[in-house]
Tab-separated table of C-alpha atoms in Angstrom:
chain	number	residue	atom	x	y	z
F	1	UNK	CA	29.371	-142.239	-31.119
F	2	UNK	CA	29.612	-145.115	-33.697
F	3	UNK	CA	31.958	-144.725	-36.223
F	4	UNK	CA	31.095	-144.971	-40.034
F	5	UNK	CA	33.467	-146.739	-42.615
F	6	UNK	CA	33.503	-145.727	-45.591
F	7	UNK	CA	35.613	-146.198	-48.940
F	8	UNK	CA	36.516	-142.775	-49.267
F	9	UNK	CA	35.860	-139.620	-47.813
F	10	UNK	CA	35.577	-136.135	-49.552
F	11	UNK	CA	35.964	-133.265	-47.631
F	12	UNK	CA	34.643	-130.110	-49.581
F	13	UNK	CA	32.068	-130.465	-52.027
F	14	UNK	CA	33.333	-127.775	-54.902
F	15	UNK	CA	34.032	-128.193	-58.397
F	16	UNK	CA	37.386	-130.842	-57.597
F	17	UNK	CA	35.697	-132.568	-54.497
F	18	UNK	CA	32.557	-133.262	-56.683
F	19	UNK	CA	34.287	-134.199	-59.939
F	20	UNK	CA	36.461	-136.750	-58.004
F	21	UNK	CA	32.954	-138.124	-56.744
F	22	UNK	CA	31.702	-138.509	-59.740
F	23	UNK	CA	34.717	-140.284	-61.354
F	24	UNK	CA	34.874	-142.372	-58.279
F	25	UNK	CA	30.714	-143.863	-58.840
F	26	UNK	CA	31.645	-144.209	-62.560
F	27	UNK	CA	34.908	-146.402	-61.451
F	28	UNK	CA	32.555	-148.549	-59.064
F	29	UNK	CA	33.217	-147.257	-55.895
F	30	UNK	CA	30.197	-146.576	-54.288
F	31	UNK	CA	30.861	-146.058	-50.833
F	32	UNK	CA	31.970	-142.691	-50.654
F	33	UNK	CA	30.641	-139.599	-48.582
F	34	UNK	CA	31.189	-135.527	-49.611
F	35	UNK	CA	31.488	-133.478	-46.529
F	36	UNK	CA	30.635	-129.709	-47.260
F	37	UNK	CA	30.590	-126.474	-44.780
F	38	UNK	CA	28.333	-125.011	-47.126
F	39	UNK	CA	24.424	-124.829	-46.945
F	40	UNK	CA	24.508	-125.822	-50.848
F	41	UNK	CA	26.867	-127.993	-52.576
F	42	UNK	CA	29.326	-126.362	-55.596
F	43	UNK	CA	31.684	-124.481	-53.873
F	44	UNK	CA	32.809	-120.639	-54.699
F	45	UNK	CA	31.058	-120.977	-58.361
F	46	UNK	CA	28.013	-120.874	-57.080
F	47	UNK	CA	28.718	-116.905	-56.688
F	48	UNK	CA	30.771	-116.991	-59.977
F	49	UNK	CA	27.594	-115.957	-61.921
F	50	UNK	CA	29.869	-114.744	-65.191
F	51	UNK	CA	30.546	-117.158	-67.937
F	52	UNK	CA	33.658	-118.460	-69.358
F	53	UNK	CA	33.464	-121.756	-67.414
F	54	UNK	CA	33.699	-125.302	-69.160
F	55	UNK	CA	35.044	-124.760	-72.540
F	56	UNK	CA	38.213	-127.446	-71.873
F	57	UNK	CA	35.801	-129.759	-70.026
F	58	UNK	CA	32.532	-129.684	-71.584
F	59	UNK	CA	33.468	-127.271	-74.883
F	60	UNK	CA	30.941	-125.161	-74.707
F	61	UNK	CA	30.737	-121.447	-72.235
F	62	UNK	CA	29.057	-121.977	-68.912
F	63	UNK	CA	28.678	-119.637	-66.245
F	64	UNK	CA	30.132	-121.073	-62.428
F	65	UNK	CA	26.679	-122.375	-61.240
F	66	UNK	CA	25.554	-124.163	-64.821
F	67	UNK	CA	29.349	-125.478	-64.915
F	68	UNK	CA	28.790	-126.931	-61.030
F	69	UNK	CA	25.369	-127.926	-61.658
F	70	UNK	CA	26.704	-130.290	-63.945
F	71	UNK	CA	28.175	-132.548	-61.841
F	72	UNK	CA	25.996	-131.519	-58.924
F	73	UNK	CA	23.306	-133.550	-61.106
F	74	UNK	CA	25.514	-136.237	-61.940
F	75	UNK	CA	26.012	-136.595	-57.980
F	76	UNK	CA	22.235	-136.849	-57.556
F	77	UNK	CA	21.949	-139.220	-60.253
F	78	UNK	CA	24.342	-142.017	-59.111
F	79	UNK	CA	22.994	-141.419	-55.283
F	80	UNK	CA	26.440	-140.152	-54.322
F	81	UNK	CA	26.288	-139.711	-50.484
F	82	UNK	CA	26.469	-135.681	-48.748
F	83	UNK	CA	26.375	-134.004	-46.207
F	84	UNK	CA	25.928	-130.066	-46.095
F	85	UNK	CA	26.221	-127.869	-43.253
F	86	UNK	CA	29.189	-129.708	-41.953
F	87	UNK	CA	32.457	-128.890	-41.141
F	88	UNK	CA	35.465	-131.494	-40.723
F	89	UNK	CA	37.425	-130.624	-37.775
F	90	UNK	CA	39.916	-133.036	-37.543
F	91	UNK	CA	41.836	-135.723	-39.693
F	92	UNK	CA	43.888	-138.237	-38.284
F	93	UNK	CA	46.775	-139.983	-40.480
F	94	UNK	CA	45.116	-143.020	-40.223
F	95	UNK	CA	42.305	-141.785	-41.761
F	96	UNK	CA	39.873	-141.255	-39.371
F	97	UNK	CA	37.541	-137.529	-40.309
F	98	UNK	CA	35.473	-135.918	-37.628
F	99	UNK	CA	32.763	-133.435	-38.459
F	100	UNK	CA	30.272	-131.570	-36.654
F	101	UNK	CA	26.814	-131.686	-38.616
F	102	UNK	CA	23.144	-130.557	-37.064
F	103	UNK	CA	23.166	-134.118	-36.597
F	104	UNK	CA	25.928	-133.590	-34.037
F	105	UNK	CA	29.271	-135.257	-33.916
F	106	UNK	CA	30.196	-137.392	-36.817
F	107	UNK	CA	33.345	-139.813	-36.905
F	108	UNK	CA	34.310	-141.690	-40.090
F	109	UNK	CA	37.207	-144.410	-40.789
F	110	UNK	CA	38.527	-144.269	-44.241
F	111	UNK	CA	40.264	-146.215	-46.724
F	112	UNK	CA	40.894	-143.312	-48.312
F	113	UNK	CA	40.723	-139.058	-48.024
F	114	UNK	CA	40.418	-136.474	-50.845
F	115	UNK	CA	41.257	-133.195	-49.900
F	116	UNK	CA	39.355	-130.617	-51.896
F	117	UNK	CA	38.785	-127.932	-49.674
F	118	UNK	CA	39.695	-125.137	-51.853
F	119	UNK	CA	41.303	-121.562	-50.937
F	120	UNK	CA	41.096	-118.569	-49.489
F	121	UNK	CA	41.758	-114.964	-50.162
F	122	UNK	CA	44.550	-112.797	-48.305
F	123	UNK	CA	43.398	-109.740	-46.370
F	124	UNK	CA	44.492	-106.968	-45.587
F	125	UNK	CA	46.208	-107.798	-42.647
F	126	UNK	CA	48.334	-110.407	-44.675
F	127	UNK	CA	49.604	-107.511	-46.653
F	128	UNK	CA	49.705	-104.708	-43.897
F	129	UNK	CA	48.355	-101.698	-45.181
F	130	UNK	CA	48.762	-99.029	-42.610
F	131	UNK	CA	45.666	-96.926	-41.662
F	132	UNK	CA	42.073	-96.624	-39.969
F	133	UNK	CA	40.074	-99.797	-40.124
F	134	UNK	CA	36.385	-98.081	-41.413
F	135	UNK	CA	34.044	-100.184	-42.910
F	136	UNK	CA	34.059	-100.556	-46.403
F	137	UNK	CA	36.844	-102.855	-47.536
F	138	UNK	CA	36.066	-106.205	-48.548
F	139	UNK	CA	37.715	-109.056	-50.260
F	140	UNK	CA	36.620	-109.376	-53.868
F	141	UNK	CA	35.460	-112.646	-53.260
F	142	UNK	CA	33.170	-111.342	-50.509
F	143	UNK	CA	31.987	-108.598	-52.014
F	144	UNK	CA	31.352	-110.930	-54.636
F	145	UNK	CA	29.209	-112.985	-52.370
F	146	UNK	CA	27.326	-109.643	-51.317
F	147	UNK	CA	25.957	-108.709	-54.913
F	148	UNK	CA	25.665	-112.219	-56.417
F	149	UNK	CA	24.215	-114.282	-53.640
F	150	UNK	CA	22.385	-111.822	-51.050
F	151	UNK	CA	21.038	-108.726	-53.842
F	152	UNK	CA	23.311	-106.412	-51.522
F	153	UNK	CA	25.851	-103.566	-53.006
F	154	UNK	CA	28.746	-103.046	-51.207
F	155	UNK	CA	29.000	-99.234	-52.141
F	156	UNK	CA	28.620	-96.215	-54.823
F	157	UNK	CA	32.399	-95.469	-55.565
F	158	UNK	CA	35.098	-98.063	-55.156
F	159	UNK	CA	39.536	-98.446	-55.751
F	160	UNK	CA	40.283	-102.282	-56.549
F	161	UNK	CA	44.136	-103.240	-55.139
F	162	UNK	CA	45.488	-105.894	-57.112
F	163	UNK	CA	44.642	-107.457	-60.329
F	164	UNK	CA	43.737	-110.473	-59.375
F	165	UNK	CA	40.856	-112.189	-61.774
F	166	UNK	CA	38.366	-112.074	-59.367
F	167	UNK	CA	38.950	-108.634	-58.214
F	168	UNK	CA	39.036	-107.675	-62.133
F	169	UNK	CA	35.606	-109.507	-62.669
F	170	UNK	CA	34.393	-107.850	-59.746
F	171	UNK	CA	35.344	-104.559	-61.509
F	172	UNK	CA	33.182	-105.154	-64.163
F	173	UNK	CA	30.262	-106.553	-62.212
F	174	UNK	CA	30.173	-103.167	-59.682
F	175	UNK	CA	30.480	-100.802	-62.762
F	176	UNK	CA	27.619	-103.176	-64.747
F	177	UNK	CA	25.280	-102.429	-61.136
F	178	UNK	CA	25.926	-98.458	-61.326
F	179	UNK	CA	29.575	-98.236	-59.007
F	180	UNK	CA	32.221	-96.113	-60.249
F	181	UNK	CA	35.498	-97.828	-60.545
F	182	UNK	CA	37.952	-95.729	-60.449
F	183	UNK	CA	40.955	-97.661	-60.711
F	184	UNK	CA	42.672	-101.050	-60.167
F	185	UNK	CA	46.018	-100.977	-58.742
F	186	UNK	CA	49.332	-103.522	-58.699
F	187	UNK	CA	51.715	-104.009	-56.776
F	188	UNK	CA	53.808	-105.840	-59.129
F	189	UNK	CA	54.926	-104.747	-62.378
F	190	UNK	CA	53.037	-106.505	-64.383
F	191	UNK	CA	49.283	-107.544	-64.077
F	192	UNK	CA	48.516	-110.671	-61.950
F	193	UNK	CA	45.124	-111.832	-63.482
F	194	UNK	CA	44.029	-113.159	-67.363
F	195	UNK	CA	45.164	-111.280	-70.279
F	196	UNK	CA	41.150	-111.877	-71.065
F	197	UNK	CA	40.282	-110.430	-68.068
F	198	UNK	CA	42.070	-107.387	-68.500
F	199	UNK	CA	40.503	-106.486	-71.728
F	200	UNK	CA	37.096	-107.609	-70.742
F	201	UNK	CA	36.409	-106.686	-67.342
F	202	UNK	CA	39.080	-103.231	-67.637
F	203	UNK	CA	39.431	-101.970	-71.012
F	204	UNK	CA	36.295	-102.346	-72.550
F	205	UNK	CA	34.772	-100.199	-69.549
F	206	UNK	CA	37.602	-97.642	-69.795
F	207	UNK	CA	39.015	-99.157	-66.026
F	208	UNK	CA	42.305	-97.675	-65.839
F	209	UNK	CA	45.169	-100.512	-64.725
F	210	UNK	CA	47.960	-99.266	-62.806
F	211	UNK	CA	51.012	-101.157	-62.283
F	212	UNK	CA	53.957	-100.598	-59.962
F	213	UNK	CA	51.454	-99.211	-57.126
F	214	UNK	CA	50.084	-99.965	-53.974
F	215	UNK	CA	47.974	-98.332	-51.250
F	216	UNK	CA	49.905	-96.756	-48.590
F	217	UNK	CA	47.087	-95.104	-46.249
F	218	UNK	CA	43.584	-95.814	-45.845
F	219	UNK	CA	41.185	-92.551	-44.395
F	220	UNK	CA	37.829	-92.927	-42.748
F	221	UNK	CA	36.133	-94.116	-39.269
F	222	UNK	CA	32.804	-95.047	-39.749
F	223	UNK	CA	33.015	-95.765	-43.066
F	224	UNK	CA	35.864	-95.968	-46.122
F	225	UNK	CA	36.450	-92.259	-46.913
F	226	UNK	CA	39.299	-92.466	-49.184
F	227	UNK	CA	43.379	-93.966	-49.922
F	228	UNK	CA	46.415	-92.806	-50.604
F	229	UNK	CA	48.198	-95.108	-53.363
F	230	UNK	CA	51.717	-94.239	-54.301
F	231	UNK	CA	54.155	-95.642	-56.885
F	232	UNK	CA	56.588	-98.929	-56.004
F	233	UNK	CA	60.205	-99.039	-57.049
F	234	UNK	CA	61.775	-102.055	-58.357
F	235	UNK	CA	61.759	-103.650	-54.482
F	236	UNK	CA	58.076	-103.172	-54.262
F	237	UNK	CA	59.011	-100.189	-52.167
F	238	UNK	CA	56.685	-96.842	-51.719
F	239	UNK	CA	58.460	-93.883	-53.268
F	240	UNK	CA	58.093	-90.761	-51.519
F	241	UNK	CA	57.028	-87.831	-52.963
F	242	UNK	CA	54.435	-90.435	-55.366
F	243	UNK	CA	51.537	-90.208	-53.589
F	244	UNK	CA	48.105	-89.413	-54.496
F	245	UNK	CA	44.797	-89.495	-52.846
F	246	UNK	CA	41.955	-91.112	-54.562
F	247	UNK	CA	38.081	-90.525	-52.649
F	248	UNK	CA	36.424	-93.552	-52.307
F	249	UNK	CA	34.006	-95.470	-49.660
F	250	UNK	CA	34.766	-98.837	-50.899
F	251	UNK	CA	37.996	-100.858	-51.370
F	252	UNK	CA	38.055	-104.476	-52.737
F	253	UNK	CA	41.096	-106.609	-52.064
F	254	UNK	CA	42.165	-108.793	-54.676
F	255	UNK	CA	45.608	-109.569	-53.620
F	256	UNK	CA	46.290	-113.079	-53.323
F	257	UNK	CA	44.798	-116.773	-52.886
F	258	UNK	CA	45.968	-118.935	-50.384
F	259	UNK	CA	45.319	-122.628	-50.230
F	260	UNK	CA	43.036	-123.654	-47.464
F	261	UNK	CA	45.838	-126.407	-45.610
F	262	UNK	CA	44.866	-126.351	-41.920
F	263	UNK	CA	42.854	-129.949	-41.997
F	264	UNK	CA	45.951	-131.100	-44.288
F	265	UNK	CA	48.629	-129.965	-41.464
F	266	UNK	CA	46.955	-131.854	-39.023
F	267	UNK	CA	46.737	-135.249	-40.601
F	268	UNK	CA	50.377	-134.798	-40.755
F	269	UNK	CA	50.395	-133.718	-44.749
F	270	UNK	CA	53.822	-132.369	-45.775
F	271	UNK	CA	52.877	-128.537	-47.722
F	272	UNK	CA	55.343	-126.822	-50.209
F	273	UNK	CA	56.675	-123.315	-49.351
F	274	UNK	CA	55.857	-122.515	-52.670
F	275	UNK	CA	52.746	-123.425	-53.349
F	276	UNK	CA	51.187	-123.655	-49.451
F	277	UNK	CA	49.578	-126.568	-51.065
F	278	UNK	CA	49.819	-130.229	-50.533
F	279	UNK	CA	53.674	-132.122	-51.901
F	280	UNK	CA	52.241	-135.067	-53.892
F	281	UNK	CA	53.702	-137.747	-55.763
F	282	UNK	CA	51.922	-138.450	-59.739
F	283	UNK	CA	49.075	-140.091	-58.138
F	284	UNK	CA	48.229	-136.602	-56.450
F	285	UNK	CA	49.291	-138.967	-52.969
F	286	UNK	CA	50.223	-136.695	-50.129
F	287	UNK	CA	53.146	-137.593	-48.003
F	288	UNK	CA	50.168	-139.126	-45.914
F	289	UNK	CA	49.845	-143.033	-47.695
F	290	UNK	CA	45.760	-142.685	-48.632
F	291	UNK	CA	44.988	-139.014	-48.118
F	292	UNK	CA	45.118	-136.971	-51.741
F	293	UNK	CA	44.714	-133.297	-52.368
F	294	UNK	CA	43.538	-131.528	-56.105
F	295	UNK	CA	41.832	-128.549	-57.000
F	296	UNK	CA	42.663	-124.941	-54.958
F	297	UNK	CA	43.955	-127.138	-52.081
F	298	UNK	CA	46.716	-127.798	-53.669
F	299	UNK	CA	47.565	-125.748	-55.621
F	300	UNK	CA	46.097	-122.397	-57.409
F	301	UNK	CA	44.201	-122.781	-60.793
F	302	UNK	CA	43.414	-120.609	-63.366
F	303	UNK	CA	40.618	-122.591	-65.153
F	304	UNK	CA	38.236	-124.683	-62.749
F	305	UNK	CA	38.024	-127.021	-65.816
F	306	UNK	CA	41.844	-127.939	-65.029
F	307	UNK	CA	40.643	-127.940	-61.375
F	308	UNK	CA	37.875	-130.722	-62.223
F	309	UNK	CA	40.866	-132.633	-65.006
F	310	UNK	CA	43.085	-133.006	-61.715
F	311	UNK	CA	40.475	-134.551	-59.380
F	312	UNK	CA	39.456	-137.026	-61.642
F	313	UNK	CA	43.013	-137.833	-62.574
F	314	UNK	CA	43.017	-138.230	-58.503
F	315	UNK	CA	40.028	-140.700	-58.537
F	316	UNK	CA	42.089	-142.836	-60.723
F	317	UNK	CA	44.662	-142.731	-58.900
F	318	UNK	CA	42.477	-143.562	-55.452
F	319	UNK	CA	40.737	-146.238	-57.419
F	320	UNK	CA	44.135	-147.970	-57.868
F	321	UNK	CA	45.085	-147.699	-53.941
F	322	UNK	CA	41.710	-148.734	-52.797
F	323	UNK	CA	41.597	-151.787	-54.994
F	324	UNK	CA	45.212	-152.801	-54.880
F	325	UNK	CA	46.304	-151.405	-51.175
F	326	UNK	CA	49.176	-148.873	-52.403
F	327	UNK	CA	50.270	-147.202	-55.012
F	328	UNK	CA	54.136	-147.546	-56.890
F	329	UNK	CA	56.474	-145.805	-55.154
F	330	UNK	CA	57.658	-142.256	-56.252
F	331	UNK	CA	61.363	-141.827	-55.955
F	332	UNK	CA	61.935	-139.016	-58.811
F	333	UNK	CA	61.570	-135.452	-57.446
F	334	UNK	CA	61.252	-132.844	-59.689
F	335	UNK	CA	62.929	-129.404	-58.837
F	336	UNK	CA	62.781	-126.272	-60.809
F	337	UNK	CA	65.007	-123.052	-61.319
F	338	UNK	CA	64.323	-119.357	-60.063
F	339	UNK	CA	62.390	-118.491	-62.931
F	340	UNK	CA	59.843	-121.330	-61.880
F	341	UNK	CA	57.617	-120.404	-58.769
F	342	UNK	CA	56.383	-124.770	-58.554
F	343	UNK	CA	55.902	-127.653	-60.204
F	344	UNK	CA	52.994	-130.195	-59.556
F	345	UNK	CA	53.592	-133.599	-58.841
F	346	UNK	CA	56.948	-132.937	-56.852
F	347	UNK	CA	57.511	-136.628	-57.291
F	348	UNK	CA	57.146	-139.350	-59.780
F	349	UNK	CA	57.443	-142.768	-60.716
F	350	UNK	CA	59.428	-142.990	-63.994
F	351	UNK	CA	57.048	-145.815	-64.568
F	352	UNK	CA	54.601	-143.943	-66.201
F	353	UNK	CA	53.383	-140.856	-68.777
F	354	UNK	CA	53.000	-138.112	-66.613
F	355	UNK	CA	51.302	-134.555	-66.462
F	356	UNK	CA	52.981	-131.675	-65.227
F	357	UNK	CA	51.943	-128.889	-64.448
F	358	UNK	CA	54.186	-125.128	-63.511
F	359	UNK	CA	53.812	-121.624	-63.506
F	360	UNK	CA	56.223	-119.137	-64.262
F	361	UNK	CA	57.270	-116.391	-61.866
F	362	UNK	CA	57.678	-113.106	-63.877
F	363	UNK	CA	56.628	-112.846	-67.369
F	364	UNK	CA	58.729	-113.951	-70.117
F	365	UNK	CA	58.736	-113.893	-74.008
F	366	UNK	CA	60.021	-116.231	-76.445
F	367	UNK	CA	60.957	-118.746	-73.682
F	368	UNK	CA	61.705	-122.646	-73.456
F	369	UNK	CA	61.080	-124.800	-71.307
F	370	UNK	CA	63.667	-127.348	-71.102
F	371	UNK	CA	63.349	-130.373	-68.632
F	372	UNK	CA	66.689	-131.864	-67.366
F	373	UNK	CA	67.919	-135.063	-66.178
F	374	UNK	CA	71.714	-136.057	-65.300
F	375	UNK	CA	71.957	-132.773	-67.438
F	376	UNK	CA	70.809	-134.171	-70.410
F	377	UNK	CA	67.389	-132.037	-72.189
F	378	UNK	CA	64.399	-135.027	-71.994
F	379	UNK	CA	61.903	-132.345	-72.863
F	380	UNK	CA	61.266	-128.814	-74.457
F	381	UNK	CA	58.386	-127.020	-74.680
F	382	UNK	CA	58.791	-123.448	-76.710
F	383	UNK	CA	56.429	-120.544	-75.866
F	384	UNK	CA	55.838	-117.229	-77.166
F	385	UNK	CA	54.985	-116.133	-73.808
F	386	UNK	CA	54.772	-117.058	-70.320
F	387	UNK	CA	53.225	-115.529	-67.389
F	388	UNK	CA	52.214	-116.165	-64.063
F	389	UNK	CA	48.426	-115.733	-64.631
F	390	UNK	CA	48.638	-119.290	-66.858
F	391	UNK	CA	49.353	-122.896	-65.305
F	392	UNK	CA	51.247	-124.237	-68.215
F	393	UNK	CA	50.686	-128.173	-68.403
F	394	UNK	CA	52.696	-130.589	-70.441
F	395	UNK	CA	53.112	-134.590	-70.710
F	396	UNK	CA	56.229	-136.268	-69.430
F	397	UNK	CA	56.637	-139.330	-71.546
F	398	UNK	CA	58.184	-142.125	-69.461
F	399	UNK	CA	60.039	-143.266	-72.506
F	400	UNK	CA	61.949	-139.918	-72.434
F	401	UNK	CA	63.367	-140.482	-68.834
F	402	UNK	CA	66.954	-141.624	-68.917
F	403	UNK	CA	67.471	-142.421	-65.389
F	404	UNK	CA	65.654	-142.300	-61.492
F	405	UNK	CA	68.018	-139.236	-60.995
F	406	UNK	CA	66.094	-135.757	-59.955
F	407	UNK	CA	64.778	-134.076	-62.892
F	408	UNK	CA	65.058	-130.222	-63.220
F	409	UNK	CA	63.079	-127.933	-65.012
F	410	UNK	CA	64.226	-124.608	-66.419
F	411	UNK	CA	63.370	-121.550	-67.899
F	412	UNK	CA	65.635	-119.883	-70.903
């Protein structure tokens, strides 16, 4: 098997692994290869047949397969190199990515890697609901899949857990195609998707949204024949006596997205117990010299136009290392409070404006932001609201750094 060098390999071809493609041509590298698992190239929003898509990149509504299209077609113009039906099974931290194609085994040597292989969704054995295990219970993503992509419905009368986005799109899409919905539940107490998404995809179809509750029993064989949900106290804990039984033969999981990190452990990639994404420096630069993670890989978006912002920030940033060999070191970490679930990069220069982005953990009002170093406020961003739904991005400004001392940010 001869091996193929190449400038830079891309492995997933979704919104981030395409847009960093893109920028890469339009640099002048030209030597690059996209490695999908799919049949088609564009990732999840080629299900994602709603529209809200593109208004930060290309200001105007799109829905997920006109927004991927987009660069799809860009791809196909500047003869950008893929390869479908292929999944990466290995990466090495020198660089080298195996793949098994049709073809049959593929090996390539890299000068550099972009991780953009997206995320997954939790199930329902990552959260442990008790009960039978009938058919009927999907994740929203799949069942997503099933009416979008294949023309199949999933069922007649259907109980969403968790208020994810998708799972509240999915809501609205079921009860648009004739399923009763007859209620989204939360664990937490406070909803977990968009405030847009809540009013169009629950309220303006009379969805009820309950918070503080979670499934505790799940009734059927064959097929889905009903739940029990009961009410959580304030340590997320089932309180006797609560429950109530709702009749249902579907239930869609929306409960959770978890960065898809296997092919990053085993080049050697250093995650974040926060984010089960990637730790990168400002250049998006894993702990891995030459191997760089953006989009859903590394951390969870809310807009796929921030998802496509960060992997072309990336390409810059692989440009750079290609052409010049390495990148400026990173010795500024950035840390955060307990009101702060992460903050991407986790490292920085201090040589250079930088974007940060964070998300809140529980929602606040009336908040600031305040960015610390040696104790001393460098930065404060005031908000009427916060909440963990929103990535909340602000600039850095290098002039504003006082020192190469760990900078903190807090939430008052």
């Amino acid at each position: 098997m001869a091996v193929i060098d190449k400038a830079v390999v891309i492995v997933g071809g979704g919104p981030a692994g395409l847009a960093a493609a893109v920028r890469l041509r339009d640099k002048g590298i030209s030597d690059i290869v996209i490695l999908e698992r799919e049949k088609q190239l564009g990732g999840i929003l080629r299900q994602c047949i709603h529209d809200g898509f593109g208004l930060t990149r290309f200001k105007q509504t799109l829905s997920g397969p006109e927004y991927s299209a987009r660069f799809i077609d860009q791809a196909a113009a500047m003869n950008i190199e893929y390869i479908t039906d292929t999944t990466v099974i290995d990466i090495t931290p020198e660089k080298k990515v195996i793949a098994v194609s049709k073809a049959g085994l593929l090996e390539y040597q890299a000068k550099a890697v972009v991780l953009a292989m997206g995320c997954r969704e939790r199930t329902r054995g990552a959260i442990g609901i008790p009960g039978t295990r009938p058919a009927g219970i999907y994740n929203a993503g799949v069942a997503q899949a099933y009416i979008n992509l294949h023309n199949t419905m999933v069922g007649k009368e259907a109980v969403i857990l968790g208020s994810g986005d998708i799972g509240m799109i999915m809501a609205r899409r079921m009860t648009l195609e004739g399923v009763r919905v007859k209620a989204v539940f939360e664990l937490q107490p406070y909803p977990s998707g968009l405030p847009r998404n809540i009013e169009q995809c629950l309220n303006d179809y009379g969805i009820p949204l309950y918070v503080s509750h979670t499934i505790t029993n799940i009734k059927g064989h064959s097929r889905l024949e009903g739940v029990t949900v009961s009410q959580v106290d304030e340590n997320l804990k089932p309180i006797p006596g609560t429950e109530k039984d709702y009749a249902c033969d579907t239930l869609i999981l929306s409960v959770g997205l978890i960065p898809e990190n296997e092919l990053s452990l085993a080049c050697g990639v250093e995650l974040d117990d926060r984010t089960k994404g990637a730790i990168v420096d400002e250049h998006y630069q894993t702990t891995v010299a030459g191997v760089f993670a953006a989009g859903n890989v590394l951390q969870v978006h809310d807009l796929v136009d921030f998802v496509s912002l960060e992997a072309e920030a990336l390409a810059d940033s692989v440009v750079e290392y290609i052409t010049a060999g390495k990148l400026a070191g990173c010795g500024i970490r950035i840390t955060a409070d307990a009101a702060i679930s992460h903050t991407i990069p986790q490292q920085i220069s201090g040589d250079k404006d930088v974007q940060i982005s964070l998300r809140v953990r529980k929602p606040v009002k009336n908040c600031v932001i305040d960015v610390l170093q040696q104790e001393k406020v460098i930065k404060t961003i005031k908000r009427k609201k916060a909440i963990p739904a929103e990535m909340i991005q602000f600039k850095l400004e290098q002039a504003a750094l006082t020192s190469t001392d760990t900078i903190k940010v807090v939430v008052r």
